[in-house]
CSV table of C-alpha atoms in Angstrom, one decimal:
chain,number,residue,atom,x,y,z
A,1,UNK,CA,2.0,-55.4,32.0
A,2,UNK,CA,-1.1,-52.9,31.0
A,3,UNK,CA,0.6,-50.3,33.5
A,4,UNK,CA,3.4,-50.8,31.3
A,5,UNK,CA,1.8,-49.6,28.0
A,6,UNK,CA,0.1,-46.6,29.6
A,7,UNK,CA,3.3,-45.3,31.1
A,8,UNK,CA,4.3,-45.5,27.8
A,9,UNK,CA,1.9,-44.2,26.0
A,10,UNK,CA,1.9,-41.3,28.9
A,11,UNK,CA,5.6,-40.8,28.2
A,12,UNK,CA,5.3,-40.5,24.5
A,13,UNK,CA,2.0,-37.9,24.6
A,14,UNK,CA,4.1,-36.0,27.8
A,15,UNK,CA,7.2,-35.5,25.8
A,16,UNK,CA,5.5,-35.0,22.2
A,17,UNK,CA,6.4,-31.5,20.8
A,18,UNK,CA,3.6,-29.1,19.8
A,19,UNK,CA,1.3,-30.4,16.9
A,20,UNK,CA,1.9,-28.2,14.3
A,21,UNK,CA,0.1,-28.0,10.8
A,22,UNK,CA,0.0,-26.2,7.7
A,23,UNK,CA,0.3,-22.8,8.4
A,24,UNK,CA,-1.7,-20.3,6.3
A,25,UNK,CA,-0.9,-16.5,5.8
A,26,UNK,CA,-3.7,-13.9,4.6
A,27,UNK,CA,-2.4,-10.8,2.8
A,28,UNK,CA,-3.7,-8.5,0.0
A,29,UNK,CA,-1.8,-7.8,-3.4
A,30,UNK,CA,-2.9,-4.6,-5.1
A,31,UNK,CA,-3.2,-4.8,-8.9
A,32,UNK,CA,-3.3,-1.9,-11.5
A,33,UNK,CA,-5.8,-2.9,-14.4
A,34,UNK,CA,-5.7,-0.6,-17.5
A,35,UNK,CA,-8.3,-0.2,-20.1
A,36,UNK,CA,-6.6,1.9,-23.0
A,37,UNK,CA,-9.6,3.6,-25.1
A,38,UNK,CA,-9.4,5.5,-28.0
A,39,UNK,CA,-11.2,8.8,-28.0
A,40,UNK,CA,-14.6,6.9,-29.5
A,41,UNK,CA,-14.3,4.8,-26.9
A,42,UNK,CA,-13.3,1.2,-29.2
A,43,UNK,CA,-10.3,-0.2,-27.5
A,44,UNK,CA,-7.0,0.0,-28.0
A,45,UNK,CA,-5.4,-3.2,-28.4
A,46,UNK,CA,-1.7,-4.0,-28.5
A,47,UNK,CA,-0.7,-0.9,-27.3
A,48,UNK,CA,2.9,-0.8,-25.4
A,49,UNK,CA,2.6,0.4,-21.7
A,50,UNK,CA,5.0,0.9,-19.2
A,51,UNK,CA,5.0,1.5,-15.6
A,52,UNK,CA,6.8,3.8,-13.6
A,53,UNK,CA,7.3,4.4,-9.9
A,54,UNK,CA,9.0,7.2,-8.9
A,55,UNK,CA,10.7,7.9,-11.8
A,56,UNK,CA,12.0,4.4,-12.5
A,57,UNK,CA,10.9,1.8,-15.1
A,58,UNK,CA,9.1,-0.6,-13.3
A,59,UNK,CA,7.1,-2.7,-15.6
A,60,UNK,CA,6.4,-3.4,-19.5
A,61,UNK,CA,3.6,-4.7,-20.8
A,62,UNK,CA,1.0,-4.8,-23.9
A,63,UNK,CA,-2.5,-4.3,-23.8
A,64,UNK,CA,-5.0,-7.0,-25.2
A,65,UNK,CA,-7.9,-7.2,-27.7
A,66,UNK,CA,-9.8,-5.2,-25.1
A,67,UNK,CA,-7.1,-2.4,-24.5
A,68,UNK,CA,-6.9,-4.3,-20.8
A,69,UNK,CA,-3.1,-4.5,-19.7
A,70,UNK,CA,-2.7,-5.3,-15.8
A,71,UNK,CA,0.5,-5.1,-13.3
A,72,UNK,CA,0.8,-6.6,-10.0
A,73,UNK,CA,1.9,-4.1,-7.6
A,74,UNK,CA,4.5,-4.9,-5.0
A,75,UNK,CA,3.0,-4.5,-0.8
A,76,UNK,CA,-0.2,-2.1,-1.0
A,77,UNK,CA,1.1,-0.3,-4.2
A,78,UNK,CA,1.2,2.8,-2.6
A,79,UNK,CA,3.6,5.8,-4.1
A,80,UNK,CA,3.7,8.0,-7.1
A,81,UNK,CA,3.3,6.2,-10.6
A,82,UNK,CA,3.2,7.4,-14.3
A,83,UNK,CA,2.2,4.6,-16.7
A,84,UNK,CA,3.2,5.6,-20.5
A,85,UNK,CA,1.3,4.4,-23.6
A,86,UNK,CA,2.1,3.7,-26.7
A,87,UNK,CA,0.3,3.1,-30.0
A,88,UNK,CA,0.6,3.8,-33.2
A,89,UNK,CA,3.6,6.3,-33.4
A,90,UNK,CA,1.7,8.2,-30.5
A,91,UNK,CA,2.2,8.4,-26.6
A,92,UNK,CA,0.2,9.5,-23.9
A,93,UNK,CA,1.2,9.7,-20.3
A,94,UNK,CA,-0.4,10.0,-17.1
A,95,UNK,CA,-0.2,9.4,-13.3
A,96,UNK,CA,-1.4,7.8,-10.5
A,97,UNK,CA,-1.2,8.7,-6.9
A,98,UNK,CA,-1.6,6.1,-4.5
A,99,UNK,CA,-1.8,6.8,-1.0
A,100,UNK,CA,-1.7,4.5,1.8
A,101,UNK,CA,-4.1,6.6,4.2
A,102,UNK,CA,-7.0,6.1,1.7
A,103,UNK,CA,-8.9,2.9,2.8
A,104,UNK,CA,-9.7,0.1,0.5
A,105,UNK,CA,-12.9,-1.8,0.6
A,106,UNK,CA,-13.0,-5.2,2.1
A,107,UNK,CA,-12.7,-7.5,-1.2
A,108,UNK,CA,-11.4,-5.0,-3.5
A,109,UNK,CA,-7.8,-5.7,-4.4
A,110,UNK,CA,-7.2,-3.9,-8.1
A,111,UNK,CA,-7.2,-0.3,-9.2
A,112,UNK,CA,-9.3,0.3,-12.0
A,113,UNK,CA,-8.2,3.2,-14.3
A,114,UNK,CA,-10.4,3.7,-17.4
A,115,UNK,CA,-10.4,6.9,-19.8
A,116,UNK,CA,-9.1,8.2,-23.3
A,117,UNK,CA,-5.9,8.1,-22.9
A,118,UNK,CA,-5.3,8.9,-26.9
A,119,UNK,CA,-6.2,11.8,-27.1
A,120,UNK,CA,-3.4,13.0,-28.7
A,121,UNK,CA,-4.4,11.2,-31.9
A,122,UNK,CA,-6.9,14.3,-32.6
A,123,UNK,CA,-3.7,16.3,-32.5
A,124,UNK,CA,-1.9,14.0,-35.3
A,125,UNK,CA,1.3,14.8,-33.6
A,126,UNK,CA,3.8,12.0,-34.1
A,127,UNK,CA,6.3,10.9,-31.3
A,128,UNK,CA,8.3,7.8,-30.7
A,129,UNK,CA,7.6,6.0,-27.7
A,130,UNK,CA,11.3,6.2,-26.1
A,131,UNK,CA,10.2,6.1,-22.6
């Protein structure tokens, strides 16, 4: 009888498939964080911005207290972008090259861009934001 039970138990560890668990994927998302400034450096909060790659509309989005607005970029955010603000009844625009031959440190998974990006405000010219 005991040979019994350890031929069985035998047969059921023989023809057991592989053991398989949870299985766990590691991968990086690049995200784009903004900080919109005003030319004295306060912040510029509420501020309409939108995202462009390669010419198309990719993203909208508004700024917070703290002139921060981020985007989630799709893969390793490489390519040509143009981000568009607005505030105000004025616009600036600038752009962003991203280029997937520049390494990125171990750890560091957003693109900080900080400047004055209203400096067209000194200017007083009025535009609509129609981008």
């Amino acid at each position: 009888m005991r040979w019994i039970i350890a031929v069985a138990i035998a047969a059921i560890l023989l023809c057991a498939g592989a053991a398989s668990g949870h299985r766990m994927f590691v991968g990086q998302r690049m995200t784009l964080d903004l900080y919109v400034l005003y030319d004295d450096g306060s912040p510029a909060g509420n501020a309409t911005v939108k995202l462009y790659q390669d010419g198309a509309l990719f993203a909208e989005n508004v700024t917070d207290a703290q002139g921060k607005v981020s985007f989630a970029l799709p893969g390793k955010g490489t390519g040509k972008w143009q981000y568009v603000v607005c505030h105000g009844g004025h616009t600036e625009m600038a752009a962003i090259n991203i280029d997937s031959n520049v390494p990125v440190q171990a750890g560091s998974s957003a693109l900080f861009v900080v400047g004055p990006l209203f400096s067209m405000l000194r200017k007083k010219q009025k535009s609509r934001c129609l981008l």
